[in-house]
Short mmCIF file of C-alpha atoms in Angstrom, two decimals:
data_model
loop_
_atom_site.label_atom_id
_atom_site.label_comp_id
_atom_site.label_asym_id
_atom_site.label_seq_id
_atom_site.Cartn_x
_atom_site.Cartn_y
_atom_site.Cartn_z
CA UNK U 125 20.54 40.93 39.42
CA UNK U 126 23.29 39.51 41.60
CA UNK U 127 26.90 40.20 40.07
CA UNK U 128 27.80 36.46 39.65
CA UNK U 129 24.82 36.57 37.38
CA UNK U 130 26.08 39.86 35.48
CA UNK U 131 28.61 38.81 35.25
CA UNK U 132 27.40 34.90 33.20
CA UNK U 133 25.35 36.83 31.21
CA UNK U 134 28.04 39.45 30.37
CA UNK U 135 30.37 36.54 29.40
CA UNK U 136 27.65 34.24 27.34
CA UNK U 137 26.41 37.35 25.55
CA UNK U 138 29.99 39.34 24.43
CA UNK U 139 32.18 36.05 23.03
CA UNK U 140 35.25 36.31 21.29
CA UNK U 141 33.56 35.65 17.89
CA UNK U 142 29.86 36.12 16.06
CA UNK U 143 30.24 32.32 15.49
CA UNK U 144 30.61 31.54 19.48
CA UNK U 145 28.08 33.94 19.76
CA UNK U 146 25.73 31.23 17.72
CA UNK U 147 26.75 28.03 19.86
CA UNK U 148 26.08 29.79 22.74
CA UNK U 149 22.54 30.86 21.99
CA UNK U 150 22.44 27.28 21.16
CA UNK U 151 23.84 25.42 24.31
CA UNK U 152 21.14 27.80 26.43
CA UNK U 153 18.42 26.93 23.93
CA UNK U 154 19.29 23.62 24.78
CA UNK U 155 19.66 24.01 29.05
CA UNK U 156 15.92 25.49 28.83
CA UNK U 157 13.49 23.68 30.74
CA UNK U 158 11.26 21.28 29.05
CA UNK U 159 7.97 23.51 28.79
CA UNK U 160 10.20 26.17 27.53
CA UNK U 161 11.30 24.31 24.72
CA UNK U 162 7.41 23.11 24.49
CA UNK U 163 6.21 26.85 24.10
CA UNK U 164 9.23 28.01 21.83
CA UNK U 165 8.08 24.89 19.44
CA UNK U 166 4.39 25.86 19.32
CA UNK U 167 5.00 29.21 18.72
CA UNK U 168 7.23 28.91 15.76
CA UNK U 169 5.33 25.47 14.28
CA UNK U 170 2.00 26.23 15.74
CA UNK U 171 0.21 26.77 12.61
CA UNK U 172 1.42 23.75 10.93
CA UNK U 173 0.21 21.38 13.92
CA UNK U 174 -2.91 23.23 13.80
CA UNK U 175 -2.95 22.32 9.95
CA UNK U 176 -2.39 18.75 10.60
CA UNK U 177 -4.64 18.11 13.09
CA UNK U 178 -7.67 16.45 11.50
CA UNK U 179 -5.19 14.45 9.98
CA UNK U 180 -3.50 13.19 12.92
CA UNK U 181 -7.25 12.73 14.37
CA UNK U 182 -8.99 11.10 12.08
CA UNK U 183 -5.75 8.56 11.85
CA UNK U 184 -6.08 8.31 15.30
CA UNK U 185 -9.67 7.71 15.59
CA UNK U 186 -10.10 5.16 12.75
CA UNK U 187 -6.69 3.53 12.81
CA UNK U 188 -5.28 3.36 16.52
CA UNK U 189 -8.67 3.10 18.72
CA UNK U 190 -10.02 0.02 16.71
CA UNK U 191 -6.76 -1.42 17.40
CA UNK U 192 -8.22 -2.24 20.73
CA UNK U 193 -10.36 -4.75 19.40
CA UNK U 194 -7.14 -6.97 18.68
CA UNK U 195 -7.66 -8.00 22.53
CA UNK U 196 -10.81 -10.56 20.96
CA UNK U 197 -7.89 -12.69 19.34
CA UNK U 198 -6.63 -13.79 22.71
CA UNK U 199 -10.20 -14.04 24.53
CA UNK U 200 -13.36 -15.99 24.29
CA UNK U 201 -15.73 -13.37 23.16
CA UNK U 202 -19.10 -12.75 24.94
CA UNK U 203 -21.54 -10.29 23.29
CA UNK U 204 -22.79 -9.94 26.53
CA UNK U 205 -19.79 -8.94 28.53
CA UNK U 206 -18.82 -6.62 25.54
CA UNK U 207 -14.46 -5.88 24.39
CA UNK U 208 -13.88 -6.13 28.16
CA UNK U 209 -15.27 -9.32 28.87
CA UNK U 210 -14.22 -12.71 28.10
CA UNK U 211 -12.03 -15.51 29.38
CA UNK U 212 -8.47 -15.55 27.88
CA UNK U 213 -7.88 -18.54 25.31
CA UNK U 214 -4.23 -17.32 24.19
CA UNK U 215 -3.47 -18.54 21.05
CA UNK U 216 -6.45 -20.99 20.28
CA UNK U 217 -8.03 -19.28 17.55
CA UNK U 218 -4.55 -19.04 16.04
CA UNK U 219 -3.96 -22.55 16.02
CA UNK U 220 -7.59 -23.72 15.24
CA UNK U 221 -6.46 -21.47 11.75
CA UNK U 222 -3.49 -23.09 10.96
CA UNK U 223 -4.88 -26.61 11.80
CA UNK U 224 -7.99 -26.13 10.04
CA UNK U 225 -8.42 -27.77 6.28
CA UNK U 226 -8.41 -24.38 5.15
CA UNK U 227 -5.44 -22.78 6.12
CA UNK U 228 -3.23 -24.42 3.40
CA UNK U 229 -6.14 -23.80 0.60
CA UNK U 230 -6.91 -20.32 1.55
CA UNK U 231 -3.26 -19.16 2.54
CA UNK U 232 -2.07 -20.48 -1.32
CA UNK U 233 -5.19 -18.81 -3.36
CA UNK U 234 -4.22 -15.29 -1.24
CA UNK U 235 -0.50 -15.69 -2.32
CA UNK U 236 -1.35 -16.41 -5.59
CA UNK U 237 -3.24 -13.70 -6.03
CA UNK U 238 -1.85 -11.14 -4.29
CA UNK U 239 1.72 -11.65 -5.59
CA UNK U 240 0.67 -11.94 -9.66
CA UNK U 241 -1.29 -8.79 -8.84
CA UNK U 242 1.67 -7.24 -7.31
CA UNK U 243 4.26 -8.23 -9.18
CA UNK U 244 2.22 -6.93 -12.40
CA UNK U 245 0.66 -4.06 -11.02
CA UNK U 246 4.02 -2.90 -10.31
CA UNK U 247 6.01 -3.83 -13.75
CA UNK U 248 3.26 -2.60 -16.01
CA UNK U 249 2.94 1.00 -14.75
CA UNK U 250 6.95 1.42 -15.08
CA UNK U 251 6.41 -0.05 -18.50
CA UNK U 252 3.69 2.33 -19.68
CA UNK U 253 5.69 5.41 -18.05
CA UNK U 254 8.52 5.25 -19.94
CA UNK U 255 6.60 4.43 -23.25
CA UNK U 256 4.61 7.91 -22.69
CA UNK U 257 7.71 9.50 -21.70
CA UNK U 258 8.93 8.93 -25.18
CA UNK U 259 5.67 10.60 -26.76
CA UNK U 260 7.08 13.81 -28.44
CA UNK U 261 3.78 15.81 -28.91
CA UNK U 262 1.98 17.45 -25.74
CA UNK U 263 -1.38 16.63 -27.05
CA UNK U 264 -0.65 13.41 -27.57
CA UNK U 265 1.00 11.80 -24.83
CA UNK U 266 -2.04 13.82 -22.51
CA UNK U 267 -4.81 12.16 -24.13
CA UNK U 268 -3.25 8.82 -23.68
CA UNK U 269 -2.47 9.51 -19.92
CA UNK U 270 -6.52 10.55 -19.76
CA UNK U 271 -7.66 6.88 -21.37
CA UNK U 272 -5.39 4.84 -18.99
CA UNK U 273 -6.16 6.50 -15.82
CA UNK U 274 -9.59 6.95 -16.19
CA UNK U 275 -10.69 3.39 -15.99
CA UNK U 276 -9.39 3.85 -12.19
CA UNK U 277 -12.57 6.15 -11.07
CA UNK U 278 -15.18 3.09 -12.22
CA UNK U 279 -16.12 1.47 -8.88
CA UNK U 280 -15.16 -2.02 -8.04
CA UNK U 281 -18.58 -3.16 -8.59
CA UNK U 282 -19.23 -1.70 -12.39
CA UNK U 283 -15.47 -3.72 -13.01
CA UNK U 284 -17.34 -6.87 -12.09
CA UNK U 285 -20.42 -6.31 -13.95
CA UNK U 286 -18.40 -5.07 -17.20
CA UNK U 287 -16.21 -7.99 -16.76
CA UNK U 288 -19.40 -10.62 -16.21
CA UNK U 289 -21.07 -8.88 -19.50
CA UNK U 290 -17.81 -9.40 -21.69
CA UNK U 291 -16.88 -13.25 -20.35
CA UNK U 292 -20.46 -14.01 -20.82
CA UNK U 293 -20.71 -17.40 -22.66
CA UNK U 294 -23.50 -15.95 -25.39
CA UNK U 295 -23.33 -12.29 -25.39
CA UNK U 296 -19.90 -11.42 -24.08
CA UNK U 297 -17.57 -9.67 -26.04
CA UNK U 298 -14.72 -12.18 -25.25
CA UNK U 299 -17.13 -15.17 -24.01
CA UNK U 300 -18.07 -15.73 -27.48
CA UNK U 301 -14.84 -16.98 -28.25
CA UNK U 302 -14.89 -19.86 -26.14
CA UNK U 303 -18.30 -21.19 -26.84
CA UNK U 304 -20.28 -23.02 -24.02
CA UNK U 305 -17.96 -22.43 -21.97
CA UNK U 306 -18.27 -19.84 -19.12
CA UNK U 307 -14.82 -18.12 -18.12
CA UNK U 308 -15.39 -17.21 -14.33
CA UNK U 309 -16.91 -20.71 -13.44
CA UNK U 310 -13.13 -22.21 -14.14
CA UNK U 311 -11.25 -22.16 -11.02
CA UNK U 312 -7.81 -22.07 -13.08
CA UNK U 313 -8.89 -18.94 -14.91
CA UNK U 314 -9.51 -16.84 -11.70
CA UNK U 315 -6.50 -15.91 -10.58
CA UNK U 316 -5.33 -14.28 -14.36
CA UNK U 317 -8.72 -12.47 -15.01
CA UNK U 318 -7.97 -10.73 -11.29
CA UNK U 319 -5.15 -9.31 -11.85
CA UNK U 320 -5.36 -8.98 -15.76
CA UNK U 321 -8.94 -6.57 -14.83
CA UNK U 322 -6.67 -5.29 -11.64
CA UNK U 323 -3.85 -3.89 -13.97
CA UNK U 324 -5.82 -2.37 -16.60
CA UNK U 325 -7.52 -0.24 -14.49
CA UNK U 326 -5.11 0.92 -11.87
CA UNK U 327 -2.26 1.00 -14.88
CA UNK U 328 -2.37 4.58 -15.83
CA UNK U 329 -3.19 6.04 -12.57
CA UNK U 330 -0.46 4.03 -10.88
CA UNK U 331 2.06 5.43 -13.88
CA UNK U 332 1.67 9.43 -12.73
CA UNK U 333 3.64 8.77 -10.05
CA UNK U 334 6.74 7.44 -12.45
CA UNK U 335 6.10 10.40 -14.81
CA UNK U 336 6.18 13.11 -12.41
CA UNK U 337 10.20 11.52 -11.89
CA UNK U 338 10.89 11.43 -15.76
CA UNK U 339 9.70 15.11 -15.72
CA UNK U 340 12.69 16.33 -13.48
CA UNK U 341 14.99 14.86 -15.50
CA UNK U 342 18.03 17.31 -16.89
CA UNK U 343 16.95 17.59 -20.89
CA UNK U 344 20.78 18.26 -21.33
CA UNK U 345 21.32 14.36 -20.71
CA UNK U 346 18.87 13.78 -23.81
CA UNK U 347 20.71 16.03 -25.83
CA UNK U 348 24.46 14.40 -24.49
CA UNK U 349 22.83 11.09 -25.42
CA UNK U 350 21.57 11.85 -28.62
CA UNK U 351 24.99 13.21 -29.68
CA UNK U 352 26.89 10.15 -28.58
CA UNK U 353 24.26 7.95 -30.95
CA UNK U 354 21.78 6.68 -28.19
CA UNK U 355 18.45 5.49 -29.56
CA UNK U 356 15.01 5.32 -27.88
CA UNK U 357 15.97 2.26 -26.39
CA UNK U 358 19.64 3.52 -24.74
CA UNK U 359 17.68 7.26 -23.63
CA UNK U 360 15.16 4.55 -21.47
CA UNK U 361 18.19 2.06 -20.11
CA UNK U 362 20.76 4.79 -19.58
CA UNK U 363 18.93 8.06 -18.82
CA UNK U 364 15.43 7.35 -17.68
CA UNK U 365 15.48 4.07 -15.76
CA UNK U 366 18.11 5.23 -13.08
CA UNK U 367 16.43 8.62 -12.78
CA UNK U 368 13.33 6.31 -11.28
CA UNK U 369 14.76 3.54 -9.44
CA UNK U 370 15.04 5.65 -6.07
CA UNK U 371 10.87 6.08 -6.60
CA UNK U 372 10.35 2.45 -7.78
CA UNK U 373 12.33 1.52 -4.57
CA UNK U 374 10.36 3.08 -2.19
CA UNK U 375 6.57 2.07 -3.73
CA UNK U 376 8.37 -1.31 -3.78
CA UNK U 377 8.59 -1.25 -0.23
CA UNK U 378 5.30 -0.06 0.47
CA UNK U 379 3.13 -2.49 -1.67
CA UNK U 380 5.30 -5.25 0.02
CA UNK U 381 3.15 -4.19 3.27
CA UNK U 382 0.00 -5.24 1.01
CA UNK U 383 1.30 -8.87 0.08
CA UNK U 384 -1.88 -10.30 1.73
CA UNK U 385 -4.52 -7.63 1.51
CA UNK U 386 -6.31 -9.02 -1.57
CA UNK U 387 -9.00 -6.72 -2.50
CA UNK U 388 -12.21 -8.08 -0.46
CA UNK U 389 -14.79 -5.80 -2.65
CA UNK U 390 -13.79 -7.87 -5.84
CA UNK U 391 -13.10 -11.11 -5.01
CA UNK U 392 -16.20 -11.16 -3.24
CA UNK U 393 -18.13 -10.13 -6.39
CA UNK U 394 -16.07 -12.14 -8.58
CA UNK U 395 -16.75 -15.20 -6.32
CA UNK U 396 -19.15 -18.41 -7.34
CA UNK U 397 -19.93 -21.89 -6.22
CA UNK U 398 -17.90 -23.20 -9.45
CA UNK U 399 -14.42 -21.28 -9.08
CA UNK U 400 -14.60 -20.68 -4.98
CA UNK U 401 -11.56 -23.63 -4.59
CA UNK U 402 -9.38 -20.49 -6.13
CA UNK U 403 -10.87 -17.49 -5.15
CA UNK U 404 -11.57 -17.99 -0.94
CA UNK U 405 -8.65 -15.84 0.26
CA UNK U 406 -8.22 -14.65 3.93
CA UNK U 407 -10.20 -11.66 3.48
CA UNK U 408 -13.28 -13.07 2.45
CA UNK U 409 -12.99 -15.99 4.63
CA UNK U 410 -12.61 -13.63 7.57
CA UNK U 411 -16.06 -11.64 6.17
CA UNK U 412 -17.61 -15.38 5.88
CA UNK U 413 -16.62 -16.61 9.77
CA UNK U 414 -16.60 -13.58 11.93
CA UNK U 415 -19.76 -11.59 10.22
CA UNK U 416 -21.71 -14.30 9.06
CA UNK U 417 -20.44 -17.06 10.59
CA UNK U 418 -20.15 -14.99 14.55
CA UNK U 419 -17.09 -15.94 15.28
CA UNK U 420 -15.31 -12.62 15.84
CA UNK U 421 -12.42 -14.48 18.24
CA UNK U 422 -11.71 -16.59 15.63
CA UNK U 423 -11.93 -13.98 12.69
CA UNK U 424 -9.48 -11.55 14.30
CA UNK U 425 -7.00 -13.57 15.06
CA UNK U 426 -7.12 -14.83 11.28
CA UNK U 427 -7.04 -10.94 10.30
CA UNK U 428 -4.34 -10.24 13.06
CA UNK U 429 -2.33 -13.09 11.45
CA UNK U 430 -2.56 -11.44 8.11
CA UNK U 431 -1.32 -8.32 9.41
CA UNK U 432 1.72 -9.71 10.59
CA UNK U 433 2.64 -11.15 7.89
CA UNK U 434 2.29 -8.11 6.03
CA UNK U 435 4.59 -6.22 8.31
CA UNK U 436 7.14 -8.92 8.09
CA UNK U 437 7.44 -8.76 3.92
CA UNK U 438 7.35 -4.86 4.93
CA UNK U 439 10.29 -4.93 6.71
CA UNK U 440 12.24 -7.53 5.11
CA UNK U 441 11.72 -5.52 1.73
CA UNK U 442 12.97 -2.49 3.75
CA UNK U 443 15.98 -3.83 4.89
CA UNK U 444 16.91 -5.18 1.24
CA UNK U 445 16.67 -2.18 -0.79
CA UNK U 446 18.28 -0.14 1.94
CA UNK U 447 21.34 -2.57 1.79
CA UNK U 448 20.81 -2.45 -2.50
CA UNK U 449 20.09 0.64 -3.26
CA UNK U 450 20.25 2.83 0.46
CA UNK U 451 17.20 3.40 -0.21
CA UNK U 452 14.26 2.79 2.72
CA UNK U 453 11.81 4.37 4.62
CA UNK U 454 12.87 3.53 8.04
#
């Protein structure tokens, strides 16, 4: 070793102090070359990329390579010339869609929809959390979390036949209060027994999430506000609602990226020739031109359109808790 270079080393490892002995071991960290810093990172996170890989491949595999496929809403598609082929239209198939007779129709029954379903799906579980958060007995308060969030493991397609054997006009449970009439043949009724059927069963499963926040909060506060004369009422405004609102923030924020995606599986099911003005939403429209119909241009650029509009609510609802709240997830 040259002296010059003694001499460096000499200096950067004998400092004045065991704190300037820290910045430099940090300032060389930091000069390393790139595969340096490469090898150090494996070697000290190695196991926990190893962990996540299936993860990160089966994202990558079922969420980023169909992406590719987006490339049929700007061409003319050819089943013989495969995703490559094609001559590019641009945005044809997206304006066919907004100047068809549909667009208005089908656009309005998906908003419709989706937002009652949202907007309930996403009171009602904050509702029935802080109810069972009041429960004083163990045994209690677990059976009723077992009865609400077990109606959330019956597939989509025993919902629909449960809810076609209760609205039945003869037999039904419910149908046989409205006589004659049948319930899922009235377009106006669609809409409300959707998300009605949606909340009950996803109520209970979609309140866990609520009551594993009320279960960090500080017992001590319950006590404080007990002693200063707080009812049931005052413990939920003044104790347990602000303990959640950073949660309810965030899943806010999320299910605004869903404000389209209306459940294909049970509208599908749900679906007739009597109530379809109502219940044709963008999903099963899409199913209806590009699968049956074979119009995959035109059906992905409906779906792509959908997508985007999703992201858009996503980020707008972003950007207004984070300025409410500072709360976000980006």
């Amino acid at each position: 070793m040259s002296a010059s270079r003694k001499t460096a080393a000499t200096t950067a490892a004998a400092p004045s102090g065991d704190g300037a002995v820290v910045v430099d071991n940090i300032q060389l960290a930091k000069q390393a070359p790139l595969g340096v810093k490469i090898v150090r990172h494996f070697k000290r996170y190695g196991a926990l990329w190893l962990m996540s890989l299936p993860a990160m491949c089966f994202v990558a595999l079922f969420a980023y390579v169909p992406m590719y496929g987006l490339r049929l809403a700007f061409y003319n598609f050819n089943p013989r010339e495969g995703l490559m082929g094609g001559t590019f239209a641009g945005f044809k198939y997206f304006n066919q869609f907004f100047k068809s007779g549909m667009f208005s129709n089908i656009l309005g029954n998906t908003l419709r929809i989706s937002l009652w379903t949202l907007v309930m799906g996403f009171i009602c579980p904050i509702i029935l959390a802080l109810l069972i958060n009041q429960i004083g007995s163990t045994k209690i308060k677990s059976f009723v979390q077992t009865v609400t969030y077990l109606p959330h493991f019956i597939s989509t397609v025993v919902i629909v036949t449960m809810i076609n054997i209760f609205l039945s006009p003869n037999t039904g449970m419910i149908g046989r209060l409205f006589p004659g009439k049948n319930l899922l043949a009235d377009a106006d009724l669609f809409t409300p027994l959707y998300w009605i059927t949606e909340v009950w069963q996803h109520v209970g499963w979609n309140c866990i999430i609520y009551l594993a926040a009320l279960s960090s909060v500080d017992l001590a506060l319950y006590e404080a506000a007990k002693i200063d004369g707080a009812g049931r009422l005052q413990l939920i405004r003044y104790v347990d609602i602000p303990t959640i609102l950073p949660t309810v923030g965030i899943l806010l924020i999320m299910n605004m990226g869903n404000v389209l995606n209306v459940g294909f599986e049970k509208v599908f099911l749900m679906q007739n020739s009597m109530n379809l003005s109502a219940s044709e939403v963008i999903s099963t429209y899409t199913y209806r031109i590009g699968i049956l119909g074979n119009q995959f241009s035109y059906a992905t650029a409906i779906g792509l359109f959908n997508t985007l509009v999703n992201f858009f609510f996503l980020v707008l609802a972003n950007i207004i808790s984070r300025k409410a709240s500072d709360t976000s997830i980006f």
